[in-house]
PDB file of C-alpha atoms in Angstrom:
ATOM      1  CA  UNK A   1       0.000   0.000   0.000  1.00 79.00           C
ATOM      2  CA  UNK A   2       2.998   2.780   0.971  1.00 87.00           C
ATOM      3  CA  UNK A   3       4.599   1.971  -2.516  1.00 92.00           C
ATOM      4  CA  UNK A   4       1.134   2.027  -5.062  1.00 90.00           C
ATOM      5  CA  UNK A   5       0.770   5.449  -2.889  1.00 89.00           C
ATOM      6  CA  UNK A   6       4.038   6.907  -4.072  1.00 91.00           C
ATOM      7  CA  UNK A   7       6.230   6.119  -0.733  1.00 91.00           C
ATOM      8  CA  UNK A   8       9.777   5.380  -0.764  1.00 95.00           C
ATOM      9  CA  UNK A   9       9.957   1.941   1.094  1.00 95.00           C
ATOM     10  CA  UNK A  10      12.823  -0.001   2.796  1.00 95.00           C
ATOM     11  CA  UNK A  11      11.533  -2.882   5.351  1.00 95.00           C
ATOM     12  CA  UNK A  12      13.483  -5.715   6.138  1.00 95.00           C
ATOM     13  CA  UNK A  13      13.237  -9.446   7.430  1.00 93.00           C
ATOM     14  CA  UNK A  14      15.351 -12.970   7.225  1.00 92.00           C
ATOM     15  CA  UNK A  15      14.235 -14.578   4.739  1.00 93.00           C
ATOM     16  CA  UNK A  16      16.304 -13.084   1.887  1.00 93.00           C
ATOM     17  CA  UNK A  17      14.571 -15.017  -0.955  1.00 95.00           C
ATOM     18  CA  UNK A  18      10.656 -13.898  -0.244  1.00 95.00           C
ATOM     19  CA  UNK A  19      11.697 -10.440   0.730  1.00 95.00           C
ATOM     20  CA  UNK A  20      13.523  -9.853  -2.863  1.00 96.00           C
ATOM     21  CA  UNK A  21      10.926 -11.328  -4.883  1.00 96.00           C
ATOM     22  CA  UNK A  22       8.642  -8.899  -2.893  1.00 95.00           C
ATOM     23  CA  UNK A  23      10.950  -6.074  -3.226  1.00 96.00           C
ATOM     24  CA  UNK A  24      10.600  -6.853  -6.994  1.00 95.00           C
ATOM     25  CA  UNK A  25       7.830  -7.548  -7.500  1.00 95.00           C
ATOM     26  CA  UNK A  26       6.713  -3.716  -6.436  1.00 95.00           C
ATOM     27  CA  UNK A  27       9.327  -1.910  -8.407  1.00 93.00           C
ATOM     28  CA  UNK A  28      12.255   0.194  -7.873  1.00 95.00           C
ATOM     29  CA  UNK A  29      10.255   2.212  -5.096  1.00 95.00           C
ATOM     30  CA  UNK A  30      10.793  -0.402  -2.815  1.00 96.00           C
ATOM     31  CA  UNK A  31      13.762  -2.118  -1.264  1.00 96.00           C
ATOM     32  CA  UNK A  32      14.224  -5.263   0.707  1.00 97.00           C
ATOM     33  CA  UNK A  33      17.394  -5.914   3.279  1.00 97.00           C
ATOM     34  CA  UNK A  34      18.068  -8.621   5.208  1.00 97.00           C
ATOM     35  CA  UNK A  35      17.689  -7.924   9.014  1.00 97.00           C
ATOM     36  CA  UNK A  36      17.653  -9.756  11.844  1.00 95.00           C
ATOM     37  CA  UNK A  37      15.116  -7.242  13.858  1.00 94.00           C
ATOM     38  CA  UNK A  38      16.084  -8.997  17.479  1.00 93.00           C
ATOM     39  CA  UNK A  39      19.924  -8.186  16.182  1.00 95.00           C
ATOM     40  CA  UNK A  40      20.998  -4.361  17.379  1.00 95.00           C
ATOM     41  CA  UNK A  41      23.158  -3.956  14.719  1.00 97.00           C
ATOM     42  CA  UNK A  42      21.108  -5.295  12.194  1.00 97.00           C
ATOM     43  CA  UNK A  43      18.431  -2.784  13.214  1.00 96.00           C
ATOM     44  CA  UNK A  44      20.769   0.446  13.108  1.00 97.00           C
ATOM     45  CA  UNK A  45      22.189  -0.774   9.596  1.00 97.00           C
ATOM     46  CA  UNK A  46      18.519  -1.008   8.071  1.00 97.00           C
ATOM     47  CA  UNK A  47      17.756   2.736   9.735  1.00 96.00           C
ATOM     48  CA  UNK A  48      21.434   3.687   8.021  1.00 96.00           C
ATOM     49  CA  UNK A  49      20.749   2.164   4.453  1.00 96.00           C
ATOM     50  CA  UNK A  50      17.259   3.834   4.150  1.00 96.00           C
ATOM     51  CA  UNK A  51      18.938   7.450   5.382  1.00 97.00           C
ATOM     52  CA  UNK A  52      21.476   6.310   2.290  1.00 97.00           C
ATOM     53  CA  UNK A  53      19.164   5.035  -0.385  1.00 96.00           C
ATOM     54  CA  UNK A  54      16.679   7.546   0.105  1.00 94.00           C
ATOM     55  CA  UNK A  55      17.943  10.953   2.323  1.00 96.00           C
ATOM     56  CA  UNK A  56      15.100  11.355   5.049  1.00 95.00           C
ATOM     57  CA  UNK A  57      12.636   9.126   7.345  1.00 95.00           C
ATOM     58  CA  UNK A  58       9.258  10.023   6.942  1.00 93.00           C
ATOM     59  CA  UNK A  59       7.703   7.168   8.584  1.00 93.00           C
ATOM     60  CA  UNK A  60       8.444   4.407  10.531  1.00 94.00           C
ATOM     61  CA  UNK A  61       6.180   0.713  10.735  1.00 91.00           C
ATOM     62  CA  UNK A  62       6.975  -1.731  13.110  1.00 88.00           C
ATOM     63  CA  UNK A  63       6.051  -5.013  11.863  1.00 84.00           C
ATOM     64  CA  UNK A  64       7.721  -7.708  13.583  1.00 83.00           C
ATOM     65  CA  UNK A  65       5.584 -10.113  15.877  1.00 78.00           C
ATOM     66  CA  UNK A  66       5.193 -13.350  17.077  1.00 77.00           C
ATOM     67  CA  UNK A  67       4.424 -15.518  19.884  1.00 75.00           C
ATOM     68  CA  UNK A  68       5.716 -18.846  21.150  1.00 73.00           C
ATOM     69  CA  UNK A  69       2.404 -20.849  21.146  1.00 74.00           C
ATOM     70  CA  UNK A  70       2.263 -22.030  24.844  1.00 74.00           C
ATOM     71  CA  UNK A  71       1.710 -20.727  28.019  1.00 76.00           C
ATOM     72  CA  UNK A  72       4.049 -19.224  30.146  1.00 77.00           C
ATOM     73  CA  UNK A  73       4.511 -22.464  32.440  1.00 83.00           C
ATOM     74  CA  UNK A  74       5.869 -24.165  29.678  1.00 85.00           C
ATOM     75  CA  UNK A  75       8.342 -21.321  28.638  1.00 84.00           C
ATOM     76  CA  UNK A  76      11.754 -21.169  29.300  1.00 89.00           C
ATOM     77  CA  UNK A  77      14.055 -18.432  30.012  1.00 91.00           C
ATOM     78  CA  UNK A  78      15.197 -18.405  26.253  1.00 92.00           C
ATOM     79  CA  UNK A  79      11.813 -18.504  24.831  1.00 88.00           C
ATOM     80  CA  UNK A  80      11.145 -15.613  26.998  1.00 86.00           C
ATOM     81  CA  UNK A  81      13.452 -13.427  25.845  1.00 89.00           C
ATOM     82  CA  UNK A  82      12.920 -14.312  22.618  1.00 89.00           C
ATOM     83  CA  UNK A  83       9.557 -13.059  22.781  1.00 85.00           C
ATOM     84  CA  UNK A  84      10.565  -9.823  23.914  1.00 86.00           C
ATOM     85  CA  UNK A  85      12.836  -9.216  21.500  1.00 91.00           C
ATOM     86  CA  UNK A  86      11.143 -10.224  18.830  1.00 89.00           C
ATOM     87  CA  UNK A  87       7.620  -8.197  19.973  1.00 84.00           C
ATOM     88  CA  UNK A  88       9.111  -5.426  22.233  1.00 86.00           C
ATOM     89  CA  UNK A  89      12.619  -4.628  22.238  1.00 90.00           C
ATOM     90  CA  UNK A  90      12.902  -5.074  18.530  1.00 92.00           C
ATOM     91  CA  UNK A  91       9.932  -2.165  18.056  1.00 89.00           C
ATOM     92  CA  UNK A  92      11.941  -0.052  21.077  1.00 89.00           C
ATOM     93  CA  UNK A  93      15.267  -0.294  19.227  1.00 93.00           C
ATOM     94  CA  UNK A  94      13.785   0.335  16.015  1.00 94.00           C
ATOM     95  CA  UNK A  95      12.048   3.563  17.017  1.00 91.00           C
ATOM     96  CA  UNK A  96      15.662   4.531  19.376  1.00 93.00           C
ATOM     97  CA  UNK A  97      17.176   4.668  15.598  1.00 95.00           C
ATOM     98  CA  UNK A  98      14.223   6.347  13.618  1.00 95.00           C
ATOM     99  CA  UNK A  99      13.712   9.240  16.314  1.00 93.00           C
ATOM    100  CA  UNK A 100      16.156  11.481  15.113  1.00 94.00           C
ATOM    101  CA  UNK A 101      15.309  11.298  11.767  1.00 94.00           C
ATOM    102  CA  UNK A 102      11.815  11.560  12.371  1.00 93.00           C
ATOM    103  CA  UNK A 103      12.053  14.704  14.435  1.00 92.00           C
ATOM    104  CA  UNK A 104      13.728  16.253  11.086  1.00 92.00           C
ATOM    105  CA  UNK A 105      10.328  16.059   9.130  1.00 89.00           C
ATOM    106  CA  UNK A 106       7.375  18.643   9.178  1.00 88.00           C
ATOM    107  CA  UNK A 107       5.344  15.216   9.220  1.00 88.00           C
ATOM    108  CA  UNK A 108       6.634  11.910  10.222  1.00 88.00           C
ATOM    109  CA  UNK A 109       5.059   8.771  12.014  1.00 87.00           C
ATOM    110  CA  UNK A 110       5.335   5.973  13.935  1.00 86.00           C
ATOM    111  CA  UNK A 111       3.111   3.007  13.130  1.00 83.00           C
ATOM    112  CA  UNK A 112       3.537   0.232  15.495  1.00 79.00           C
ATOM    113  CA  UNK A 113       1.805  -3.000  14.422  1.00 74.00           C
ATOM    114  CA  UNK A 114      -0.113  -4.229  18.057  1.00 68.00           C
ATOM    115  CA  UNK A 115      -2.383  -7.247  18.060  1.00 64.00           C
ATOM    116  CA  UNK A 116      -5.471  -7.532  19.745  1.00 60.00           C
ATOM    117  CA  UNK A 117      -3.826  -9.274  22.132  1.00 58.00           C
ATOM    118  CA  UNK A 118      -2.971  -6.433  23.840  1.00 57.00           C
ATOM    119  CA  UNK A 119      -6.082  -5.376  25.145  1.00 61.00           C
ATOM    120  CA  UNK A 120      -8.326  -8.615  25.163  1.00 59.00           C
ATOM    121  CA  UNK A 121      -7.658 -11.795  26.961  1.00 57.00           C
ATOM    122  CA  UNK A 122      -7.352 -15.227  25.109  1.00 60.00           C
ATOM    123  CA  UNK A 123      -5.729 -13.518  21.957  1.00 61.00           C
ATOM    124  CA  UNK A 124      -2.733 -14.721  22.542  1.00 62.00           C
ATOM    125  CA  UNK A 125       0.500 -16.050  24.952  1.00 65.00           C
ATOM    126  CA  UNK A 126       0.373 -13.859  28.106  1.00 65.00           C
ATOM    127  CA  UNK A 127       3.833 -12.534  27.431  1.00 66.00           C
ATOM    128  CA  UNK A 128       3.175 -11.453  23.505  1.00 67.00           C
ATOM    129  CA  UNK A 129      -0.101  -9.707  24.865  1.00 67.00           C
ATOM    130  CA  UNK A 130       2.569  -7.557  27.649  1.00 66.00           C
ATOM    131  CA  UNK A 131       5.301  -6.719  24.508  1.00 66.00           C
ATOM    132  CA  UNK A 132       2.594  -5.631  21.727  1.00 66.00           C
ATOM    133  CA  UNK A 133       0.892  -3.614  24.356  1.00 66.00           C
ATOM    134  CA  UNK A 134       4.197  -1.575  24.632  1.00 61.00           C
ATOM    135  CA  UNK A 135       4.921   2.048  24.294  1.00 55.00           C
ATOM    136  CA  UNK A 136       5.602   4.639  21.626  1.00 46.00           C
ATOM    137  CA  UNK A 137       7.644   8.282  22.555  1.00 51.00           C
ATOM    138  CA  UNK A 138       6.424  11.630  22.135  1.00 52.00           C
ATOM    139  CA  UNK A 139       6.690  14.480  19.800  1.00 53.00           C
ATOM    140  CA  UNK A 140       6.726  11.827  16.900  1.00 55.00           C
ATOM    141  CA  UNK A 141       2.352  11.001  15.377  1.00 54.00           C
ATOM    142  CA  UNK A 142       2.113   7.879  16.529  1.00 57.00           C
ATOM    143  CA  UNK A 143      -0.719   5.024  15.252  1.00 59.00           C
ATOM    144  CA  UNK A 144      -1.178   1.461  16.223  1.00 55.00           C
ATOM    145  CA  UNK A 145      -3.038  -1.363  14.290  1.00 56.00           C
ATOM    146  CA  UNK A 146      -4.625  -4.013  15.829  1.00 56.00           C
ATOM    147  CA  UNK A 147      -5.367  -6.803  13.844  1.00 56.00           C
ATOM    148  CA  UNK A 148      -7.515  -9.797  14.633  1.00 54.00           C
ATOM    149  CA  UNK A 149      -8.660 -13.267  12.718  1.00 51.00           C
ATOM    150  CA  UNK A 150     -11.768 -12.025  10.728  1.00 46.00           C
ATOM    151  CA  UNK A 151     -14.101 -15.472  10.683  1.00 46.00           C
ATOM    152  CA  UNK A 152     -16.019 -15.506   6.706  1.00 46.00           C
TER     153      UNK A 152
END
């Protein structure tokens, strides 16, 4: 939707195959890297590559997500952590990066992908409900989506 509306897009993910083919498949507006979103590093050279490709930040979506399909008793430490990095600290580090560039536009946003999850019971794991029903900072417009299973 960002690129058939004339946006500039760079997102990221792992798997390097699907995200070129999608990267292709909508045109030169639109560029895929591979990231690692739970990876610091990986998430500060995706902020750096779009501030190179394309010379400003207008927007920012946080997309990641995921739970670990069981309750928490049955969780370890690992999976955890995993969980918060994928649902929380990856959106926190991703915005840390975007801020400044943000705060350069007239009009920038911060779109943060949530899940219903995070403010209904039974959506979800307990700990992917607590990460998607995480923060954004101020003095950036901020939006959050929250989508649920749609029954036909």
């Amino acid at each position: 939707l960002f690129v058939k509306e004339g946006a500039k897009v760079m997102f990221c993910g792992r798997g390097e195959e699907v995200g070129a083919a999608i990267a292709d498949g909508l045109g030169p507006n639109c560029v895929f890297m591979r990231a690692d979103v739970t990876v610091d590093e990986d998430i500060k050279a995706v902020m750096d590559q779009t501030i190179d490709r394309w010379g400003k930040l207008d927007c920012l979506f946080n997309n990641a997500g995921g739970g670990m399909g069981c309750d928490l008793e049955k969780m370890s430490k690992e999976m955890i952590g995993r969980t918060f990095d994928l649902n929380f600290n990856s959106m926190a580090l991703a915005t840390k990066y975007a801020i400044p560039h943000l705060r350069k536009q007239q009009h920038s946003s911060i779109i943060n992908n949530s899940s219903v999850a995070a403010k209904r019971a039974g959506f979800g794991d307990a700990l992917y409900s607590a990460a998607k029903a995480a923060w954004t900072p101020s003095g950036v417009s901020r939006q959050w989506i929250s989508p649920r299973t749609v029954s036909a």
